[in-house]
Amino acid sequence: PLPGVFEIDPEHLWKTFVDTIRSAIDAASLHASDIKALGISTQRGTFTTWDRSTGKVYHNFMSWKDTRAEGLCHEWNKSLRMKALRLSARLLHWVTRRPRFLVASILRFEPGLAVMRLLWVLQNIPGLQEATQAGKVLMGTVDTFLLWRLTGGKVHATDPSNACITGIFDPFTMEWSQLIIDMLGIPTSLLPRVLNTSGIFGHADSKILGAAIPIACMIGDQQASSFGDCCFDEGDIKCTMGTGTFFNVNTGGVPYASTSGIYPVVGWKINDAVTYLAEGSSYDTGTAITWAEELGLLKDPMESSTLAASVPSSNGVFFVPAFSGLQAPVNDAYAASGFLGITPSTRRGHLVRAILESLAFQAKQVYEMMATEVHIAPTKMRFNGGVARNDFLLQLMADMLERPLVRAKHHDTSALGAAFLAGLALGIWSSTDELKKLRQDGSETEPSAERSAAYRPVFEQWRRAVKRFLHWHLPKAAP
């Protein structure tokens, strides 16, 4: 509704969620009692708060793309407390060499982490701070909210893959971070229990879906797509192109500590075994294409592939997709979006091609950053997500990354991953080896050495264009 405000109506989401499940059961000519289990995969970092007694929400979901907490992030990142924390962590890492302290030595709060947006609502939603101090409030990301509603308010829980994106959970200790809780003054009564990704969280109230269906998995969407693509071995990599572009590399049982902006996230926890992923991302992939459609450059998202291919080049036009700032390796939350190089000869196809090229260029930056730090298996990279259906963009990605890509047969591998994990919890499958046999690949895209070489100077020129848009929205000091 306003610049920087990205919200979801909790009641609309809940109704859509329930209606979709009911429609799926009806479409399959089944009854709710035929369903063995429910697995839930959701977007991460988007949260709301509600009254633990009445269930009434205090505000809409604040999306992971919401930037209202940008000012708070800026204040905290410059604060003496944070400087002292980073210095202490640097010294502790020098003494102990523990990766956990290396990550803490560069800790910076970002709006994408729920923790700063939580502070924002506590400070800005009337009555919320007081109700929280009285222990009346629960906080939850989308998965937690849906679980709480499904179980009739009986279960307030999440899993490590969702918890680790809040900025409050420590992936190294697998617990809510007491350091962050104490430093920011977050009441622990708000926070959900953290349970295994694959396991019985509770049962849906039979009044809601028609049967007491076991809820046997909760997982974040990016981790779910890695699981659905069967990235079970160390070094396996997948890329999801949806609202954003997310690269995830399996790092086995050890969280990867980086100082460049690669995040160590929990992939999933099954029994006592934790699998970690290294994650690099850019946030505005689908957002840029949707914006182009709303602007009238496209009739629909799939037309972008045809339009981009209708011209031999962008004719010197470059686009910087920074609606949510620029993530690693640039790391500028205040960057602006825009075109550069427009002339009287610029046509619609050039603008659309420049947009798609910028998405591939961003992905190349993220991939190269990760490839220099993390072991990536020399296998075909797996691609999924709605934007991965764009043929022009996928070929350009193969050319820019200079490696073959495999597109998933079914682009929504997040749902498949949640189903796999729920099935493991119920014993429908006994191992990930069984799941690998079920994986279905779609088309393969091979890189062109000629196009890769031709794009190298174009990529370098785009990097120069990016510099023109840095720090544009940086808050100005008061006069």
Short mmCIF file of C-alpha atoms in Angstrom, two decimals:
data_model
loop_
_atom_site.label_atom_id
_atom_site.label_comp_id
_atom_site.label_asym_id
_atom_site.label_seq_id
_atom_site.Cartn_x
_atom_site.Cartn_y
_atom_site.Cartn_z
CA PRO A 1 0.00 0.00 0.00
CA LEU A 2 2.96 2.36 0.62
CA PRO A 3 6.62 2.44 -0.49
CA GLY A 4 8.57 -0.28 1.31
CA VAL A 5 5.41 -1.87 2.72
CA PHE A 6 4.82 -5.50 1.74
CA GLU A 7 2.00 -7.15 3.66
CA ILE A 8 -0.24 -10.22 3.50
CA ASP A 9 -3.70 -10.32 5.08
CA PRO A 10 -3.56 -13.27 7.54
CA GLU A 11 -7.27 -14.03 7.21
CA HIS A 12 -7.10 -14.03 3.42
CA LEU A 13 -4.04 -16.28 3.52
CA TRP A 14 -5.74 -18.68 5.95
CA LYS A 15 -8.92 -18.89 3.84
CA THR A 16 -6.93 -19.43 0.64
CA PHE A 17 -4.81 -22.10 2.34
CA VAL A 18 -7.82 -24.08 3.59
CA ASP A 19 -9.77 -23.66 0.33
CA THR A 20 -6.79 -24.88 -1.70
CA ILE A 21 -6.40 -28.04 0.39
CA ARG A 22 -10.12 -28.77 0.17
CA SER A 23 -10.09 -28.19 -3.60
CA ALA A 24 -7.08 -30.49 -4.04
CA ILE A 25 -8.82 -33.26 -2.08
CA ASP A 26 -12.00 -32.85 -4.15
CA ALA A 27 -10.08 -32.74 -7.45
CA ALA A 28 -8.42 -36.04 -6.57
CA SER A 29 -11.84 -37.58 -5.74
CA LEU A 30 -10.66 -38.34 -2.22
CA HIS A 31 -11.91 -37.76 1.30
CA ALA A 32 -9.85 -35.98 3.94
CA SER A 33 -9.59 -39.28 5.84
CA ASP A 34 -7.67 -40.71 2.86
CA ILE A 35 -4.83 -38.22 3.35
CA LYS A 36 -1.91 -39.80 5.20
CA ALA A 37 -0.16 -36.57 6.14
CA LEU A 38 0.26 -32.90 5.41
CA GLY A 39 3.62 -31.25 4.70
CA ILE A 40 3.88 -27.46 4.84
CA SER A 41 6.40 -25.45 2.82
CA THR A 42 6.14 -21.67 3.09
CA GLN A 43 7.99 -18.49 2.28
CA ARG A 44 10.43 -17.66 5.05
CA GLY A 45 10.89 -14.62 7.26
CA THR A 46 7.34 -13.32 6.79
CA PHE A 47 5.67 -13.08 10.20
CA THR A 48 2.77 -11.79 12.25
CA THR A 49 1.78 -11.66 15.93
CA TRP A 50 -1.48 -12.71 17.57
CA ASP A 51 -3.21 -13.03 20.93
CA ARG A 52 -2.48 -16.45 22.43
CA SER A 53 -6.00 -16.66 23.95
CA THR A 54 -8.26 -15.28 21.22
CA GLY A 55 -6.12 -15.85 18.13
CA LYS A 56 -6.78 -12.29 16.96
CA VAL A 57 -3.86 -10.94 14.92
CA TYR A 58 -2.32 -7.59 15.83
CA HIS A 59 -1.25 -6.71 12.28
CA ASN A 60 -0.88 -8.11 8.78
CA PHE A 61 1.99 -10.41 7.93
CA MET A 62 5.12 -8.32 7.34
CA SER A 63 6.74 -9.86 4.28
CA TRP A 64 10.44 -10.66 4.06
CA LYS A 65 10.53 -7.94 1.38
CA ASP A 66 9.13 -5.24 3.70
CA THR A 67 11.70 -2.49 4.33
CA ARG A 68 10.05 -0.45 7.09
CA ALA A 69 12.71 -1.65 9.54
CA GLU A 70 15.51 -0.28 7.36
CA GLY A 71 16.06 2.68 9.69
CA LEU A 72 16.24 0.40 12.74
CA CYS A 73 18.79 -1.79 10.96
CA HIS A 74 20.87 1.26 10.14
CA GLU A 75 20.77 2.47 13.77
CA TRP A 76 21.64 -0.91 15.26
CA ASN A 77 24.40 -1.67 12.76
CA LYS A 78 26.10 1.63 13.69
CA SER A 79 25.51 1.22 17.43
CA LEU A 80 28.26 0.78 20.00
CA ARG A 81 26.69 -2.51 21.10
CA MET A 82 27.03 -4.00 17.63
CA LYS A 83 30.55 -2.68 17.22
CA ALA A 84 31.50 -4.22 20.57
CA LEU A 85 29.83 -7.50 19.59
CA ARG A 86 31.69 -7.68 16.28
CA LEU A 87 35.02 -6.83 17.92
CA SER A 88 34.51 -9.42 20.68
CA ALA A 89 33.55 -12.06 18.14
CA ARG A 90 36.63 -11.24 16.04
CA LEU A 91 38.86 -11.74 19.07
CA LEU A 92 37.10 -14.96 20.06
CA HIS A 93 37.47 -16.30 16.54
CA TRP A 94 41.17 -15.45 16.57
CA VAL A 95 41.58 -17.40 19.82
CA THR A 96 39.23 -20.34 19.20
CA ARG A 97 38.97 -20.46 15.36
CA ARG A 98 35.32 -21.42 15.80
CA PRO A 99 33.22 -20.60 12.69
CA ARG A 100 30.37 -19.33 14.84
CA PHE A 101 32.46 -16.36 15.97
CA LEU A 102 33.61 -15.64 12.42
CA VAL A 103 29.99 -15.15 11.36
CA ALA A 104 29.28 -12.99 14.44
CA SER A 105 32.29 -10.79 13.62
CA ILE A 106 30.49 -9.43 10.54
CA LEU A 107 26.93 -9.60 11.87
CA ARG A 108 24.69 -6.94 10.37
CA PHE A 109 20.93 -6.68 10.69
CA GLU A 110 18.91 -6.51 7.47
CA PRO A 111 15.20 -5.86 6.86
CA GLY A 112 14.89 -9.34 5.36
CA LEU A 113 15.49 -10.83 8.82
CA ALA A 114 12.30 -10.98 10.87
CA VAL A 115 14.01 -9.83 14.06
CA MET A 116 14.25 -6.15 13.09
CA ARG A 117 10.72 -6.09 11.70
CA LEU A 118 9.59 -7.63 14.99
CA LEU A 119 11.22 -4.74 16.86
CA TRP A 120 9.50 -2.34 14.47
CA VAL A 121 6.00 -3.69 15.16
CA LEU A 122 6.66 -3.75 18.91
CA GLN A 123 7.50 -0.06 18.70
CA ASN A 124 4.78 0.97 16.25
CA ILE A 125 1.67 -1.19 16.71
CA PRO A 126 -0.48 0.32 19.51
CA GLY A 127 -0.81 -1.96 22.52
CA LEU A 128 1.47 -4.69 21.19
CA GLN A 129 4.45 -3.90 23.43
CA GLU A 130 2.30 -3.93 26.57
CA ALA A 131 0.50 -7.14 25.59
CA THR A 132 3.84 -8.78 24.82
CA GLN A 133 5.27 -7.84 28.21
CA ALA A 134 2.17 -9.36 29.80
CA GLY A 135 2.85 -12.65 27.99
CA LYS A 136 -0.32 -12.46 25.89
CA VAL A 137 1.32 -12.45 22.44
CA LEU A 138 2.64 -15.17 20.15
CA MET A 139 4.87 -14.53 17.15
CA GLY A 140 5.17 -16.78 14.15
CA THR A 141 6.30 -17.02 10.57
CA VAL A 142 3.78 -18.30 8.02
CA ASP A 143 4.40 -21.96 8.88
CA THR A 144 3.88 -21.37 12.61
CA PHE A 145 0.69 -19.37 12.04
CA LEU A 146 -0.81 -22.06 9.79
CA LEU A 147 0.16 -24.81 12.24
CA TRP A 148 -1.39 -22.92 15.16
CA ARG A 149 -4.63 -22.38 13.23
CA LEU A 150 -4.76 -25.96 11.89
CA THR A 151 -4.36 -27.46 15.35
CA GLY A 152 -6.99 -25.20 16.87
CA GLY A 153 -4.40 -23.22 18.80
CA LYS A 154 -2.84 -26.28 20.41
CA VAL A 155 0.63 -26.17 18.82
CA HIS A 156 2.93 -23.14 18.59
CA ALA A 157 6.03 -24.44 16.82
CA THR A 158 8.34 -24.11 13.83
CA ASP A 159 11.29 -26.01 12.40
CA PRO A 160 14.99 -25.03 12.15
CA SER A 161 14.84 -24.17 8.43
CA ASN A 162 12.28 -21.43 9.13
CA ALA A 163 13.70 -20.39 12.50
CA CYS A 164 17.19 -19.76 11.10
CA ILE A 165 15.89 -17.04 8.74
CA THR A 166 14.45 -14.93 11.57
CA GLY A 167 17.82 -13.60 12.74
CA ILE A 168 17.03 -14.84 16.27
CA PHE A 169 18.04 -18.50 15.82
CA ASP A 170 21.66 -19.65 16.01
CA PRO A 171 22.29 -22.36 13.37
CA PHE A 172 25.54 -23.33 15.08
CA THR A 173 23.92 -24.18 18.44
CA MET A 174 20.49 -25.02 16.95
CA GLU A 175 18.77 -22.87 19.59
CA TRP A 176 17.20 -19.44 19.86
CA SER A 177 20.15 -17.08 20.38
CA GLN A 178 20.18 -15.85 23.96
CA LEU A 179 22.68 -13.19 22.91
CA ILE A 180 20.28 -11.65 20.37
CA ILE A 181 17.30 -12.07 22.71
CA ASP A 182 19.08 -10.24 25.55
CA MET A 183 20.63 -7.56 23.36
CA LEU A 184 17.35 -6.63 21.65
CA GLY A 185 15.08 -7.29 24.62
CA ILE A 186 12.86 -9.86 22.90
CA PRO A 187 10.54 -11.70 25.32
CA THR A 188 11.04 -15.46 24.89
CA SER A 189 7.31 -16.00 25.52
CA LEU A 190 6.75 -14.81 21.94
CA LEU A 191 8.85 -17.52 20.32
CA PRO A 192 7.65 -20.93 19.09
CA ARG A 193 9.22 -24.29 19.95
CA VAL A 194 11.66 -25.57 17.34
CA LEU A 195 10.92 -29.17 16.28
CA ASN A 196 12.46 -31.50 13.69
CA THR A 197 11.65 -30.68 10.06
CA SER A 198 10.36 -34.20 9.45
CA GLY A 199 8.12 -35.44 12.25
CA ILE A 200 4.63 -35.15 13.69
CA PHE A 201 3.96 -31.54 14.69
CA GLY A 202 0.33 -32.20 15.57
CA HIS A 203 -2.98 -33.03 13.89
CA ALA A 204 -5.32 -30.77 11.97
CA ASP A 205 -8.61 -30.11 13.70
CA SER A 206 -11.15 -32.35 11.93
CA LYS A 207 -13.60 -29.44 11.80
CA ILE A 208 -11.26 -27.59 9.45
CA LEU A 209 -10.33 -30.19 6.82
CA GLY A 210 -12.78 -32.98 7.59
CA ALA A 211 -10.29 -35.31 9.31
CA ALA A 212 -7.52 -35.16 11.90
CA ILE A 213 -4.71 -35.23 9.33
CA PRO A 214 -1.18 -35.51 10.80
CA ILE A 215 1.04 -32.51 10.07
CA ALA A 216 4.32 -34.31 9.41
CA CYS A 217 6.63 -31.65 7.98
CA MET A 218 7.29 -27.93 8.16
CA ILE A 219 10.08 -26.42 6.09
CA GLY A 220 11.12 -23.16 4.42
CA ASP A 221 10.53 -22.96 0.68
CA GLN A 222 14.17 -22.78 -0.44
CA GLN A 223 15.24 -25.71 1.71
CA ALA A 224 12.15 -27.63 0.56
CA SER A 225 13.07 -27.12 -3.09
CA SER A 226 16.59 -28.43 -2.39
CA PHE A 227 15.05 -31.52 -0.79
CA GLY A 228 12.53 -31.90 -3.62
CA ASP A 229 15.38 -31.74 -6.13
CA CYS A 230 17.13 -34.50 -4.12
CA CYS A 231 20.20 -32.40 -3.28
CA PHE A 232 21.13 -34.81 -0.49
CA ASP A 233 24.89 -35.03 -0.99
CA GLU A 234 27.55 -32.55 0.03
CA GLY A 235 28.31 -30.23 -2.89
CA ASP A 236 24.90 -30.65 -4.55
CA ILE A 237 23.59 -27.30 -5.80
CA LYS A 238 20.22 -26.03 -6.95
CA CYS A 239 18.94 -22.63 -8.01
CA THR A 240 15.35 -21.54 -7.48
CA MET A 241 14.13 -18.62 -9.57
CA GLY A 242 10.86 -17.25 -8.26
CA THR A 243 10.25 -13.96 -6.47
CA GLY A 244 14.02 -13.99 -5.92
CA THR A 245 16.93 -16.13 -7.09
CA PHE A 246 18.32 -18.48 -4.46
CA PHE A 247 21.40 -20.68 -4.81
CA ASN A 248 21.69 -23.41 -2.18
CA VAL A 249 24.69 -25.71 -1.78
CA ASN A 250 24.59 -28.73 0.53
CA THR A 251 27.46 -28.40 3.04
CA GLY A 252 26.67 -31.60 4.93
CA GLY A 253 26.59 -31.58 8.72
CA VAL A 254 28.61 -28.39 9.13
CA PRO A 255 27.26 -24.83 8.80
CA TYR A 256 29.43 -22.78 6.44
CA ALA A 257 30.93 -19.62 7.92
CA SER A 258 31.49 -16.81 5.43
CA THR A 259 32.50 -13.15 5.61
CA SER A 260 31.29 -12.30 2.10
CA GLY A 261 27.54 -12.62 2.52
CA ILE A 262 26.90 -16.34 2.06
CA TYR A 263 24.42 -17.43 4.70
CA PRO A 264 24.75 -20.66 6.70
CA VAL A 265 21.17 -21.93 6.87
CA VAL A 266 19.68 -25.11 8.25
CA GLY A 267 18.46 -27.24 5.38
CA TRP A 268 16.51 -29.79 7.39
CA LYS A 269 16.66 -31.81 10.57
CA ILE A 270 15.60 -35.47 10.43
CA ASN A 271 15.85 -37.35 13.73
CA ASP A 272 19.17 -36.13 15.16
CA ALA A 273 20.82 -35.44 11.79
CA VAL A 274 21.08 -31.82 10.66
CA THR A 275 21.90 -30.93 7.05
CA TYR A 276 23.13 -27.41 6.36
CA LEU A 277 23.03 -25.33 3.20
CA ALA A 278 25.12 -22.37 2.12
CA GLU A 279 22.78 -19.80 0.58
CA GLY A 280 23.37 -16.88 -1.74
CA SER A 281 20.53 -14.84 -3.16
CA SER A 282 19.22 -11.86 -5.06
CA TYR A 283 15.74 -10.71 -4.12
CA ASP A 284 14.07 -9.13 -7.15
CA THR A 285 13.89 -11.75 -9.90
CA GLY A 286 10.14 -12.29 -10.20
CA THR A 287 9.56 -8.80 -8.84
CA ALA A 288 11.37 -7.24 -11.82
CA ILE A 289 9.36 -9.28 -14.33
CA THR A 290 6.07 -8.49 -12.58
CA TRP A 291 7.01 -4.80 -12.52
CA ALA A 292 7.69 -4.90 -16.28
CA GLU A 293 4.25 -6.46 -16.80
CA GLU A 294 2.54 -3.83 -14.63
CA LEU A 295 4.39 -1.11 -16.53
CA GLY A 296 2.97 -2.41 -19.82
CA LEU A 297 6.23 -3.78 -21.22
CA LEU A 298 4.77 -7.32 -21.16
CA LYS A 299 1.35 -8.87 -21.64
CA ASP A 300 2.32 -11.72 -19.32
CA PRO A 301 5.59 -12.99 -17.77
CA MET A 302 6.20 -15.68 -20.41
CA GLU A 303 6.15 -13.05 -23.19
CA SER A 304 9.43 -11.74 -21.80
CA SER A 305 11.28 -14.71 -23.32
CA THR A 306 9.89 -14.06 -26.81
CA LEU A 307 10.45 -10.29 -26.63
CA ALA A 308 14.03 -10.65 -25.39
CA ALA A 309 14.84 -13.08 -28.19
CA SER A 310 13.30 -10.75 -30.81
CA VAL A 311 16.31 -8.40 -30.66
CA PRO A 312 19.98 -9.38 -31.07
CA SER A 313 21.07 -7.39 -28.01
CA SER A 314 19.82 -4.84 -25.49
CA ASN A 315 21.26 -2.13 -27.75
CA GLY A 316 23.41 -0.74 -24.96
CA VAL A 317 20.61 -0.61 -22.39
CA PHE A 318 21.29 -1.91 -18.87
CA PHE A 319 18.92 -2.49 -15.98
CA VAL A 320 19.69 -2.69 -12.27
CA PRO A 321 17.07 -4.70 -10.30
CA ALA A 322 17.39 -3.29 -6.80
CA PHE A 323 13.82 -2.85 -5.57
CA SER A 324 14.97 -4.56 -2.35
CA GLY A 325 18.51 -3.23 -2.48
CA LEU A 326 21.43 -5.32 -3.72
CA GLN A 327 22.50 -8.42 -1.87
CA ALA A 328 25.93 -10.10 -1.69
CA PRO A 329 28.46 -9.64 -3.11
CA VAL A 330 27.45 -5.96 -3.54
CA ASN A 331 25.67 -5.64 -0.17
CA ASP A 332 23.95 -2.27 -0.53
CA ALA A 333 20.50 -2.03 1.04
CA TYR A 334 20.20 1.54 -0.28
CA ALA A 335 20.82 0.90 -3.99
CA ALA A 336 18.24 2.12 -6.51
CA SER A 337 16.68 0.41 -9.52
CA GLY A 338 16.74 1.84 -13.01
CA PHE A 339 17.70 1.74 -16.67
CA LEU A 340 20.91 3.17 -18.08
CA GLY A 341 21.78 3.70 -21.74
CA ILE A 342 18.32 4.47 -23.16
CA THR A 343 18.39 6.30 -26.51
CA PRO A 344 15.73 7.32 -29.08
CA SER A 345 16.32 3.97 -30.82
CA THR A 346 15.50 1.94 -27.69
CA ARG A 347 12.47 -0.30 -28.16
CA ARG A 348 10.37 -2.50 -25.89
CA GLY A 349 12.40 -5.60 -26.74
CA HIS A 350 15.63 -3.89 -25.68
CA LEU A 351 14.17 -2.94 -22.29
CA VAL A 352 12.82 -6.42 -21.64
CA ARG A 353 16.06 -8.04 -22.74
CA ALA A 354 18.01 -5.71 -20.43
CA ILE A 355 15.79 -6.78 -17.52
CA LEU A 356 16.32 -10.50 -18.16
CA GLU A 357 20.04 -10.00 -18.71
CA SER A 358 20.31 -8.18 -15.38
CA LEU A 359 18.77 -11.18 -13.61
CA ALA A 360 21.35 -13.51 -15.16
CA PHE A 361 24.16 -11.07 -14.34
CA GLN A 362 23.07 -10.93 -10.70
CA ALA A 363 22.93 -14.72 -10.58
CA LYS A 364 26.44 -14.91 -12.04
CA GLN A 365 27.75 -12.62 -9.30
CA VAL A 366 26.18 -14.75 -6.57
CA TYR A 367 27.32 -18.04 -8.11
CA GLU A 368 30.92 -16.89 -8.59
CA MET A 369 31.04 -15.66 -4.98
CA MET A 370 29.83 -19.05 -3.76
CA ALA A 371 32.08 -21.05 -6.08
CA THR A 372 35.19 -19.38 -4.64
CA GLU A 373 34.26 -20.38 -1.08
CA VAL A 374 32.07 -23.49 -1.07
CA HIS A 375 32.71 -26.93 -2.55
CA ILE A 376 30.29 -27.36 -5.46
CA ALA A 377 30.08 -30.80 -7.06
CA PRO A 378 30.99 -30.84 -10.80
CA THR A 379 27.53 -32.07 -11.74
CA LYS A 380 24.67 -30.51 -13.65
CA MET A 381 23.11 -27.65 -11.73
CA ARG A 382 19.45 -28.13 -10.92
CA PHE A 383 16.99 -25.29 -11.63
CA ASN A 384 13.41 -24.90 -10.45
CA GLY A 385 10.83 -22.22 -9.74
CA GLY A 386 8.35 -20.35 -11.89
CA VAL A 387 10.88 -18.03 -13.55
CA ALA A 388 13.05 -21.03 -14.51
CA ARG A 389 10.40 -21.80 -17.15
CA ASN A 390 11.68 -18.80 -19.13
CA ASP A 391 13.67 -20.38 -22.00
CA PHE A 392 15.63 -17.24 -22.91
CA LEU A 393 16.68 -16.62 -19.33
CA LEU A 394 17.64 -20.25 -18.67
CA GLN A 395 19.85 -20.37 -21.77
CA LEU A 396 21.46 -17.10 -20.74
CA MET A 397 22.02 -18.51 -17.24
CA ALA A 398 23.78 -21.56 -18.71
CA ASP A 399 25.97 -19.27 -20.83
CA MET A 400 26.80 -16.94 -17.94
CA LEU A 401 27.52 -19.73 -15.44
CA GLU A 402 29.27 -21.81 -18.12
CA ARG A 403 27.83 -25.10 -16.96
CA PRO A 404 24.92 -27.35 -17.99
CA LEU A 405 21.59 -26.82 -16.27
CA VAL A 406 18.78 -29.29 -15.61
CA ARG A 407 15.28 -27.90 -15.27
CA ALA A 408 12.96 -29.78 -12.93
CA LYS A 409 10.05 -31.44 -14.72
CA HIS A 410 7.68 -29.94 -12.15
CA HIS A 411 8.78 -26.41 -11.29
CA ASP A 412 7.23 -26.38 -7.80
CA THR A 413 9.79 -28.63 -6.12
CA SER A 414 9.14 -26.93 -2.76
CA ALA A 415 5.80 -28.74 -2.50
CA LEU A 416 7.48 -31.98 -3.55
CA GLY A 417 10.16 -31.56 -0.89
CA ALA A 418 7.53 -31.06 1.82
CA ALA A 419 5.71 -34.18 0.61
CA PHE A 420 8.94 -36.21 0.65
CA LEU A 421 9.72 -35.13 4.22
CA ALA A 422 6.19 -35.85 5.43
CA GLY A 423 6.41 -39.29 3.82
CA LEU A 424 9.69 -40.00 5.58
CA ALA A 425 8.10 -39.08 8.92
CA LEU A 426 5.33 -41.63 8.35
CA GLY A 427 7.59 -44.37 7.00
CA ILE A 428 6.15 -44.22 3.47
CA TRP A 429 9.78 -43.99 2.39
CA SER A 430 12.64 -45.16 4.54
CA SER A 431 15.60 -43.31 3.03
CA THR A 432 16.66 -40.54 0.69
CA ASP A 433 17.98 -43.20 -1.70
CA GLU A 434 14.37 -44.21 -2.35
CA LEU A 435 13.47 -40.59 -3.05
CA LYS A 436 16.24 -40.19 -5.64
CA LYS A 437 14.54 -42.86 -7.74
CA LEU A 438 11.40 -40.70 -7.84
CA ARG A 439 13.13 -37.55 -9.12
CA GLN A 440 11.94 -36.46 -12.55
CA ASP A 441 14.13 -34.23 -14.67
CA GLY A 442 12.86 -31.92 -17.36
CA SER A 443 14.86 -30.31 -20.17
CA GLU A 444 18.63 -29.83 -20.13
CA THR A 445 20.32 -26.62 -21.25
CA GLU A 446 23.92 -26.64 -22.45
CA PRO A 447 26.11 -23.52 -22.37
CA SER A 448 27.49 -21.98 -25.55
CA ALA A 449 31.18 -21.10 -25.37
CA GLU A 450 30.68 -18.50 -28.10
CA ARG A 451 27.86 -16.72 -26.29
CA SER A 452 29.70 -16.95 -22.97
CA ALA A 453 32.68 -15.15 -24.49
CA ALA A 454 30.47 -12.54 -26.17
CA TYR A 455 28.72 -11.71 -22.91
CA ARG A 456 31.85 -11.19 -20.80
CA PRO A 457 32.37 -7.53 -21.78
CA VAL A 458 28.61 -6.91 -21.51
CA PHE A 459 28.65 -8.28 -17.97
CA GLU A 460 31.58 -6.02 -17.04
CA GLN A 461 29.76 -3.00 -18.44
CA TRP A 462 26.67 -3.93 -16.40
CA ARG A 463 28.83 -4.05 -13.26
CA ARG A 464 29.94 -0.49 -14.02
CA ALA A 465 26.29 0.50 -14.45
CA VAL A 466 25.47 -0.96 -11.03
CA LYS A 467 27.95 1.43 -9.40
CA ARG A 468 25.87 4.38 -10.65
CA PHE A 469 22.90 3.21 -8.55
CA LEU A 470 24.64 2.50 -5.25
CA HIS A 471 23.72 4.31 -1.98
CA TRP A 472 20.93 6.24 -3.72
CA HIS A 473 18.45 5.78 -0.87
CA LEU A 474 20.97 6.19 1.94
CA PRO A 475 19.31 8.14 4.79
CA LYS A 476 20.56 11.71 4.85
CA ALA A 477 21.87 13.12 8.10
CA ALA A 478 19.65 15.70 9.77
CA PRO A 479 20.79 19.29 9.09
#
